[in-house]
PDB file of C-alpha atoms in Angstrom:
ATOM      1  CA  UNK A   7     -18.488  -9.190   9.712  1.00 41.00           C
ATOM      2  CA  UNK A   8     -17.270  -6.572  12.108  1.00 37.00           C
ATOM      3  CA  UNK A   9     -15.305  -3.448  11.378  1.00 36.00           C
ATOM      4  CA  UNK A  10     -12.591  -5.057  13.498  1.00 34.00           C
ATOM      5  CA  UNK A  11     -11.863  -7.311  10.530  1.00 34.00           C
ATOM      6  CA  UNK A  12     -10.087  -4.378   8.884  1.00 37.00           C
ATOM      7  CA  UNK A  13      -6.696  -5.529  10.061  1.00 36.00           C
ATOM      8  CA  UNK A  14      -3.977  -5.030   7.501  1.00 35.00           C
ATOM      9  CA  UNK A  15      -0.312  -5.400   8.384  1.00 39.00           C
ATOM     10  CA  UNK A  16       1.053  -1.925   9.025  1.00 43.00           C
ATOM     11  CA  UNK A  17       4.642  -2.747   9.864  1.00 46.00           C
ATOM     12  CA  UNK A  18       7.126  -2.571   7.045  1.00 51.00           C
ATOM     13  CA  UNK A  19      10.094  -4.837   6.707  1.00 49.00           C
ATOM     14  CA  UNK A  20      13.582  -3.416   7.146  1.00 46.00           C
ATOM     15  CA  UNK A  21      16.963  -4.975   6.629  1.00 46.00           C
ATOM     16  CA  UNK A  22      19.095  -5.712   9.739  1.00 45.00           C
ATOM     17  CA  UNK A  23      21.182  -2.621  10.552  1.00 42.00           C
ATOM     18  CA  UNK A  24      24.586  -4.310  10.252  1.00 45.00           C
ATOM     19  CA  UNK A  25      23.682  -5.796   6.870  1.00 44.00           C
ATOM     20  CA  UNK A  26      22.471  -2.422   5.641  1.00 42.00           C
ATOM     21  CA  UNK A  27      25.605  -0.709   6.861  1.00 41.00           C
ATOM     22  CA  UNK A  28      27.820  -3.218   5.097  1.00 46.00           C
ATOM     23  CA  UNK A  29      25.755  -2.994   1.927  1.00 44.00           C
ATOM     24  CA  UNK A  30      25.919   0.777   2.017  1.00 43.00           C
ATOM     25  CA  UNK A  31      29.718   0.783   2.117  1.00 43.00           C
ATOM     26  CA  UNK A  32      29.886  -1.778  -0.680  1.00 43.00           C
ATOM     27  CA  UNK A  33      27.449   0.121  -2.891  1.00 44.00           C
ATOM     28  CA  UNK A  34      28.808   3.618  -2.278  1.00 43.00           C
ATOM     29  CA  UNK A  35      31.484   3.406  -5.017  1.00 44.00           C
ATOM     30  CA  UNK A  36      28.855   2.160  -7.461  1.00 41.00           C
ATOM     31  CA  UNK A  37      26.369   4.999  -6.976  1.00 44.00           C
ATOM     32  CA  UNK A  38      27.564   7.193  -9.852  1.00 39.00           C
ATOM     33  CA  UNK A  39      27.060   4.262 -12.214  1.00 44.00           C
ATOM     34  CA  UNK A  40      23.532   3.354 -11.050  1.00 46.00           C
ATOM     35  CA  UNK A  41      20.702   4.054 -13.445  1.00 47.00           C
ATOM     36  CA  UNK A  42      18.874   7.327 -13.177  1.00 50.00           C
ATOM     37  CA  UNK A  43      15.081   7.672 -13.640  1.00 49.00           C
ATOM     38  CA  UNK A  44      15.270   8.203 -17.396  1.00 53.00           C
ATOM     39  CA  UNK A  45      18.216   5.990 -18.231  1.00 54.00           C
ATOM     40  CA  UNK A  46      16.347   2.771 -19.036  1.00 50.00           C
ATOM     41  CA  UNK A  47      14.020   4.306 -21.680  1.00 52.00           C
ATOM     42  CA  UNK A  48      16.988   6.068 -23.278  1.00 53.00           C
ATOM     43  CA  UNK A  49      19.044   2.877 -23.364  1.00 45.00           C
ATOM     44  CA  UNK A  50      16.126   0.907 -24.791  1.00 46.00           C
ATOM     45  CA  UNK A  51      15.549   3.535 -27.462  1.00 49.00           C
ATOM     46  CA  UNK A  52      19.224   3.439 -28.384  1.00 48.00           C
ATOM     47  CA  UNK A  53      18.981  -0.302 -29.052  1.00 51.00           C
ATOM     48  CA  UNK A  54      21.649  -2.922 -28.758  1.00 49.00           C
ATOM     49  CA  UNK A  55      20.839  -3.927 -25.164  1.00 47.00           C
ATOM     50  CA  UNK A  56      18.401  -6.796 -24.536  1.00 49.00           C
ATOM     51  CA  UNK A  57      15.254  -5.835 -22.644  1.00 44.00           C
ATOM     52  CA  UNK A  58      15.918  -8.535 -20.032  1.00 47.00           C
ATOM     53  CA  UNK A  59      19.328  -7.027 -19.312  1.00 46.00           C
ATOM     54  CA  UNK A  60      17.808  -3.569 -18.930  1.00 54.00           C
ATOM     55  CA  UNK A  61      15.221  -4.976 -16.547  1.00 57.00           C
ATOM     56  CA  UNK A  62      17.977  -6.521 -14.464  1.00 72.00           C
ATOM     57  CA  UNK A  63      19.806  -3.200 -14.374  1.00 83.00           C
ATOM     58  CA  UNK A  64      16.642  -1.495 -13.151  1.00 86.00           C
ATOM     59  CA  UNK A  65      16.196  -4.061 -10.392  1.00 90.00           C
ATOM     60  CA  UNK A  66      19.815  -3.724  -9.294  1.00 92.00           C
ATOM     61  CA  UNK A  67      19.625   0.062  -9.182  1.00 93.00           C
ATOM     62  CA  UNK A  68      16.339   0.040  -7.279  1.00 94.00           C
ATOM     63  CA  UNK A  69      17.694  -2.494  -4.804  1.00 95.00           C
ATOM     64  CA  UNK A  70      20.716  -0.322  -4.117  1.00 95.00           C
ATOM     65  CA  UNK A  71      18.554   2.753  -3.600  1.00 96.00           C
ATOM     66  CA  UNK A  72      16.233   0.780  -1.315  1.00 97.00           C
ATOM     67  CA  UNK A  73      19.196  -0.172   0.863  1.00 97.00           C
ATOM     68  CA  UNK A  74      20.138   3.491   1.157  1.00 97.00           C
ATOM     69  CA  UNK A  75      16.550   4.357   2.072  1.00 98.00           C
ATOM     70  CA  UNK A  76      16.684   1.821   4.878  1.00 97.00           C
ATOM     71  CA  UNK A  77      19.981   3.231   6.124  1.00 97.00           C
ATOM     72  CA  UNK A  78      18.320   6.649   6.303  1.00 98.00           C
ATOM     73  CA  UNK A  79      15.341   5.006   8.027  1.00 98.00           C
ATOM     74  CA  UNK A  80      17.687   3.625  10.684  1.00 98.00           C
ATOM     75  CA  UNK A  81      18.858   7.196  11.329  1.00 98.00           C
ATOM     76  CA  UNK A  82      15.218   8.344  11.531  1.00 98.00           C
ATOM     77  CA  UNK A  83      15.874  10.954   8.862  1.00 98.00           C
ATOM     78  CA  UNK A  84      12.578  11.570   7.016  1.00 98.00           C
ATOM     79  CA  UNK A  85      14.043  13.895   4.386  1.00 97.00           C
ATOM     80  CA  UNK A  86      16.834  11.573   3.274  1.00 98.00           C
ATOM     81  CA  UNK A  87      14.595   8.519   3.565  1.00 98.00           C
ATOM     82  CA  UNK A  88      12.058  10.120   1.237  1.00 98.00           C
ATOM     83  CA  UNK A  89      14.783  11.048  -1.265  1.00 98.00           C
ATOM     84  CA  UNK A  90      15.964   7.447  -1.538  1.00 98.00           C
ATOM     85  CA  UNK A  91      12.430   6.099  -1.673  1.00 98.00           C
ATOM     86  CA  UNK A  92      11.760   8.379  -4.636  1.00 98.00           C
ATOM     87  CA  UNK A  93      14.930   7.196  -6.359  1.00 97.00           C
ATOM     88  CA  UNK A  94      13.984   3.574  -5.728  1.00 97.00           C
ATOM     89  CA  UNK A  95      10.674   3.748  -7.573  1.00 97.00           C
ATOM     90  CA  UNK A  96      12.152   6.041 -10.230  1.00 96.00           C
ATOM     91  CA  UNK A  97      14.645   3.295 -11.042  1.00 96.00           C
ATOM     92  CA  UNK A  98      12.057   0.499 -10.993  1.00 96.00           C
ATOM     93  CA  UNK A  99       8.376   1.192 -10.379  1.00 96.00           C
ATOM     94  CA  UNK A 100       7.286  -2.430 -10.807  1.00 96.00           C
ATOM     95  CA  UNK A 101       7.702  -4.055  -7.347  1.00 96.00           C
ATOM     96  CA  UNK A 102       4.629  -3.575  -5.183  1.00 98.00           C
ATOM     97  CA  UNK A 103       6.869  -4.119  -2.161  1.00 97.00           C
ATOM     98  CA  UNK A 104       8.572  -0.748  -2.639  1.00 98.00           C
ATOM     99  CA  UNK A 105       5.336   1.207  -2.858  1.00 98.00           C
ATOM    100  CA  UNK A 106       3.642  -0.466   0.117  1.00 98.00           C
ATOM    101  CA  UNK A 107       6.550  -0.421   2.532  1.00 98.00           C
ATOM    102  CA  UNK A 108       7.472   3.144   1.618  1.00 98.00           C
ATOM    103  CA  UNK A 109       3.868   4.197   2.292  1.00 99.00           C
ATOM    104  CA  UNK A 110       4.050   2.592   5.739  1.00 98.00           C
ATOM    105  CA  UNK A 111       7.240   4.477   6.507  1.00 98.00           C
ATOM    106  CA  UNK A 112       5.679   7.763   5.419  1.00 99.00           C
ATOM    107  CA  UNK A 113       2.399   7.195   7.260  1.00 98.00           C
ATOM    108  CA  UNK A 114       3.553   5.545  10.472  1.00 98.00           C
ATOM    109  CA  UNK A 115       7.262   6.231  11.044  1.00 98.00           C
ATOM    110  CA  UNK A 116       7.608   9.796   9.834  1.00 98.00           C
ATOM    111  CA  UNK A 117       5.039  11.122  12.362  1.00 97.00           C
ATOM    112  CA  UNK A 118       6.909   9.450  15.231  1.00 96.00           C
ATOM    113  CA  UNK A 119      10.122  11.126  14.116  1.00 97.00           C
ATOM    114  CA  UNK A 120       8.443  14.526  13.899  1.00 95.00           C
ATOM    115  CA  UNK A 121       6.789  14.380  17.323  1.00 95.00           C
ATOM    116  CA  UNK A 122       8.130  14.399  20.857  1.00 93.00           C
ATOM    117  CA  UNK A 123       6.723  12.094  23.516  1.00 92.00           C
ATOM    118  CA  UNK A 124       4.896  14.985  25.199  1.00 95.00           C
ATOM    119  CA  UNK A 125       3.423  16.479  22.014  1.00 96.00           C
ATOM    120  CA  UNK A 126      -0.135  17.801  22.508  1.00 97.00           C
ATOM    121  CA  UNK A 127      -2.905  15.584  21.177  1.00 96.00           C
ATOM    122  CA  UNK A 128      -4.047  18.198  18.657  1.00 97.00           C
ATOM    123  CA  UNK A 129      -0.542  18.472  17.200  1.00 97.00           C
ATOM    124  CA  UNK A 130      -0.156  14.696  17.130  1.00 97.00           C
ATOM    125  CA  UNK A 131      -3.423  14.286  15.239  1.00 96.00           C
ATOM    126  CA  UNK A 132      -2.511  17.010  12.750  1.00 97.00           C
ATOM    127  CA  UNK A 133       0.891  15.487  11.990  1.00 98.00           C
ATOM    128  CA  UNK A 134      -0.572  11.987  11.673  1.00 98.00           C
ATOM    129  CA  UNK A 135      -3.183  13.269   9.234  1.00 98.00           C
ATOM    130  CA  UNK A 136      -0.555  15.134   7.210  1.00 98.00           C
ATOM    131  CA  UNK A 137       1.579  12.030   6.905  1.00 98.00           C
ATOM    132  CA  UNK A 138      -1.415   9.855   6.060  1.00 99.00           C
ATOM    133  CA  UNK A 139      -2.293  12.250   3.245  1.00 99.00           C
ATOM    134  CA  UNK A 140       1.326  12.138   2.056  1.00 99.00           C
ATOM    135  CA  UNK A 141       1.233   8.333   2.061  1.00 99.00           C
ATOM    136  CA  UNK A 142      -2.045   8.356   0.134  1.00 99.00           C
ATOM    137  CA  UNK A 143      -0.507  10.654  -2.470  1.00 99.00           C
ATOM    138  CA  UNK A 144       2.454   8.276  -2.701  1.00 99.00           C
ATOM    139  CA  UNK A 145       0.180   5.274  -3.241  1.00 99.00           C
ATOM    140  CA  UNK A 146      -1.887   7.161  -5.806  1.00 99.00           C
ATOM    141  CA  UNK A 147       1.328   7.835  -7.692  1.00 98.00           C
ATOM    142  CA  UNK A 148       1.996   4.107  -7.523  1.00 98.00           C
ATOM    143  CA  UNK A 149      -1.375   3.385  -9.120  1.00 98.00           C
ATOM    144  CA  UNK A 150      -0.616   5.790 -11.958  1.00 98.00           C
ATOM    145  CA  UNK A 151       2.963   4.702 -12.579  1.00 97.00           C
ATOM    146  CA  UNK A 152       2.958   0.931 -12.062  1.00 97.00           C
ATOM    147  CA  UNK A 153      -0.736   0.311 -12.649  1.00 97.00           C
ATOM    148  CA  UNK A 154      -3.636  -0.605 -10.345  1.00 98.00           C
ATOM    149  CA  UNK A 155      -3.197  -3.386  -7.799  1.00 98.00           C
ATOM    150  CA  UNK A 156      -5.382  -4.686  -5.003  1.00 98.00           C
ATOM    151  CA  UNK A 157      -2.569  -4.178  -2.504  1.00 98.00           C
ATOM    152  CA  UNK A 158      -2.287  -0.468  -3.281  1.00 99.00           C
ATOM    153  CA  UNK A 159      -6.019   0.096  -2.886  1.00 99.00           C
ATOM    154  CA  UNK A 160      -6.159  -1.930   0.346  1.00 99.00           C
ATOM    155  CA  UNK A 161      -3.324   0.111   1.837  1.00 99.00           C
ATOM    156  CA  UNK A 162      -5.114   3.316   0.849  1.00 99.00           C
ATOM    157  CA  UNK A 163      -8.380   2.060   2.339  1.00 99.00           C
ATOM    158  CA  UNK A 164      -6.627   1.229   5.606  1.00 98.00           C
ATOM    159  CA  UNK A 165      -5.237   4.767   5.862  1.00 98.00           C
ATOM    160  CA  UNK A 166      -8.584   6.325   4.967  1.00 98.00           C
ATOM    161  CA  UNK A 167     -10.352   4.298   7.626  1.00 98.00           C
ATOM    162  CA  UNK A 168      -7.876   4.094  10.498  1.00 97.00           C
ATOM    163  CA  UNK A 169      -6.110   7.442  10.348  1.00 97.00           C
ATOM    164  CA  UNK A 170      -8.557   9.767   8.597  1.00 98.00           C
ATOM    165  CA  UNK A 171     -11.816   8.144   9.736  1.00 97.00           C
ATOM    166  CA  UNK A 172     -13.123   8.361   6.172  1.00 98.00           C
ATOM    167  CA  UNK A 173     -15.542   5.448   5.794  1.00 98.00           C
ATOM    168  CA  UNK A 174     -16.861   6.691   2.464  1.00 98.00           C
ATOM    169  CA  UNK A 175     -13.378   6.835   0.988  1.00 98.00           C
ATOM    170  CA  UNK A 176     -12.505   3.457   2.474  1.00 98.00           C
ATOM    171  CA  UNK A 177     -15.642   1.885   0.981  1.00 99.00           C
ATOM    172  CA  UNK A 178     -14.729   3.167  -2.475  1.00 99.00           C
ATOM    173  CA  UNK A 179     -11.174   1.869  -2.178  1.00 99.00           C
ATOM    174  CA  UNK A 180     -12.210  -1.545  -0.871  1.00 99.00           C
ATOM    175  CA  UNK A 181     -14.403  -1.915  -3.943  1.00 99.00           C
ATOM    176  CA  UNK A 182     -11.573  -0.896  -6.249  1.00 99.00           C
ATOM    177  CA  UNK A 183      -9.373  -3.464  -4.515  1.00 99.00           C
ATOM    178  CA  UNK A 184     -12.025  -6.168  -4.889  1.00 98.00           C
ATOM    179  CA  UNK A 185     -12.274  -5.487  -8.611  1.00 98.00           C
ATOM    180  CA  UNK A 186      -8.571  -6.113  -9.277  1.00 98.00           C
ATOM    181  CA  UNK A 187      -7.318  -9.469 -10.609  1.00 96.00           C
ATOM    182  CA  UNK A 188      -6.203 -11.753  -7.803  1.00 95.00           C
ATOM    183  CA  UNK A 189      -7.695  -9.568  -5.072  1.00 98.00           C
ATOM    184  CA  UNK A 190      -8.036 -11.175  -1.624  1.00 98.00           C
ATOM    185  CA  UNK A 191     -11.583 -12.262  -0.868  1.00 97.00           C
ATOM    186  CA  UNK A 192     -11.802 -10.020   2.176  1.00 97.00           C
ATOM    187  CA  UNK A 193     -11.700  -6.874   0.031  1.00 98.00           C
ATOM    188  CA  UNK A 194     -15.237  -7.521  -1.238  1.00 98.00           C
ATOM    189  CA  UNK A 195     -16.522  -8.318   2.255  1.00 98.00           C
ATOM    190  CA  UNK A 196     -14.988  -5.148   3.643  1.00 98.00           C
ATOM    191  CA  UNK A 197     -16.662  -3.063   0.955  1.00 99.00           C
ATOM    192  CA  UNK A 198     -20.017  -4.468   2.065  1.00 98.00           C
ATOM    193  CA  UNK A 199     -19.175  -3.818   5.719  1.00 98.00           C
ATOM    194  CA  UNK A 200     -18.327  -0.192   4.993  1.00 98.00           C
ATOM    195  CA  UNK A 201     -21.648   0.254   3.181  1.00 98.00           C
ATOM    196  CA  UNK A 202     -23.460  -1.180   6.205  1.00 98.00           C
ATOM    197  CA  UNK A 203     -21.619   1.139   8.594  1.00 98.00           C
ATOM    198  CA  UNK A 204     -22.488   4.069   6.325  1.00 98.00           C
ATOM    199  CA  UNK A 205     -26.183   3.264   6.757  1.00 98.00           C
ATOM    200  CA  UNK A 206     -26.617   1.830   3.264  1.00 98.00           C
ATOM    201  CA  UNK A 207     -27.702  -1.769   3.945  1.00 98.00           C
ATOM    202  CA  UNK A 208     -29.578  -2.136   0.647  1.00 98.00           C
ATOM    203  CA  UNK A 209     -26.383  -1.376  -1.279  1.00 98.00           C
ATOM    204  CA  UNK A 210     -24.441  -3.794   0.921  1.00 98.00           C
ATOM    205  CA  UNK A 211     -27.043  -6.489   0.256  1.00 98.00           C
ATOM    206  CA  UNK A 212     -26.943  -5.924  -3.507  1.00 98.00           C
ATOM    207  CA  UNK A 213     -23.158  -6.090  -3.496  1.00 98.00           C
ATOM    208  CA  UNK A 214     -23.010  -9.340  -1.513  1.00 98.00           C
ATOM    209  CA  UNK A 215     -25.607 -10.931  -3.782  1.00 98.00           C
ATOM    210  CA  UNK A 216     -23.475  -9.895  -6.740  1.00 98.00           C
ATOM    211  CA  UNK A 217     -20.266 -11.470  -5.432  1.00 98.00           C
ATOM    212  CA  UNK A 218     -21.793 -14.626  -3.910  1.00 98.00           C
ATOM    213  CA  UNK A 219     -21.831 -16.721  -7.135  1.00 97.00           C
ATOM    214  CA  UNK A 220     -18.096 -16.219  -7.542  1.00 96.00           C
ATOM    215  CA  UNK A 221     -17.169 -17.409  -4.041  1.00 97.00           C
ATOM    216  CA  UNK A 222     -15.880 -21.006  -4.064  1.00 96.00           C
ATOM    217  CA  UNK A 223     -17.359 -23.248  -1.396  1.00 94.00           C
ATOM    218  CA  UNK A 224     -14.108 -25.208  -1.016  1.00 96.00           C
ATOM    219  CA  UNK A 225     -11.843 -22.220  -0.282  1.00 96.00           C
ATOM    220  CA  UNK A 226     -11.889 -21.262   3.427  1.00 96.00           C
ATOM    221  CA  UNK A 227     -10.467 -17.824   2.630  1.00 96.00           C
ATOM    222  CA  UNK A 228     -13.552 -16.997   0.558  1.00 97.00           C
ATOM    223  CA  UNK A 229     -15.717 -17.427   3.681  1.00 97.00           C
ATOM    224  CA  UNK A 230     -18.752 -18.112   1.568  1.00 97.00           C
ATOM    225  CA  UNK A 231     -20.788 -19.177   4.610  1.00 97.00           C
ATOM    226  CA  UNK A 232     -20.103 -15.812   6.268  1.00 97.00           C
ATOM    227  CA  UNK A 233     -21.350 -13.977   3.185  1.00 98.00           C
ATOM    228  CA  UNK A 234     -24.498 -16.131   3.088  1.00 98.00           C
ATOM    229  CA  UNK A 235     -25.115 -15.345   6.750  1.00 98.00           C
ATOM    230  CA  UNK A 236     -24.592 -11.619   6.197  1.00 98.00           C
ATOM    231  CA  UNK A 237     -26.991 -11.656   3.231  1.00 98.00           C
ATOM    232  CA  UNK A 238     -29.669 -13.221   5.441  1.00 98.00           C
ATOM    233  CA  UNK A 239     -29.100 -10.565   8.128  1.00 98.00           C
ATOM    234  CA  UNK A 240     -29.325  -7.741   5.610  1.00 98.00           C
ATOM    235  CA  UNK A 241     -32.464  -9.224   4.070  1.00 97.00           C
ATOM    236  CA  UNK A 242     -34.125  -9.175   7.488  1.00 97.00           C
ATOM    237  CA  UNK A 243     -32.916  -5.626   8.066  1.00 95.00           C
ATOM    238  CA  UNK A 244     -34.094  -4.273   4.722  1.00 95.00           C
ATOM    239  CA  UNK A 245     -37.113  -6.482   4.226  1.00 92.00           C
ATOM    240  CA  UNK A 246     -35.557  -7.595   0.975  1.00 77.00           C
TER     241      UNK A 246
END
């Protein structure tokens, strides 16, 4: 495995501008009636409204706010975009899509909007780090509010590694990702790779030996043969 295998999709998906514009005009009269952050718990506590209906109301409100966030994104307005992103997850914190794509906006689009083409390298690096930290804080909030998910930890690991150059932090986050239900197989391999790059081959070897029994031989995505090969390499390196 090479560190080049750390290759997560960094682009977020946006709605076509004309569709967003039309949706914005349609939804504008409805905004006063959309749910606020605390409305669903209050309605549930009041009783009389089925939980499924409340969940649908949350989804509708969040979808409307997400459309407004994308309209602000089209205008390259970081302040307004952030406001609508916050309202989106306040209305419905459940969809992973909101958290991940918002983090990509914050980490990768906001710096471009803040910087001119001729910005000095030092300034560019500082702004990129600031926005990466802001995106990490956003994702950490996602972990606390919607619950842990492999996707959140993988996105955090990508930022730690690619933008901040923090291999130690990335290693920790790859492991957290690997430990989540339904995690992609590559999360465990990337944790081992980070340990190797950190000069801790014995830990990488122990980790790969631990995960090997759970890797199915008939699933190409598990890449069991790659893990077996890496174990052999680490055994030669460590004498273990």
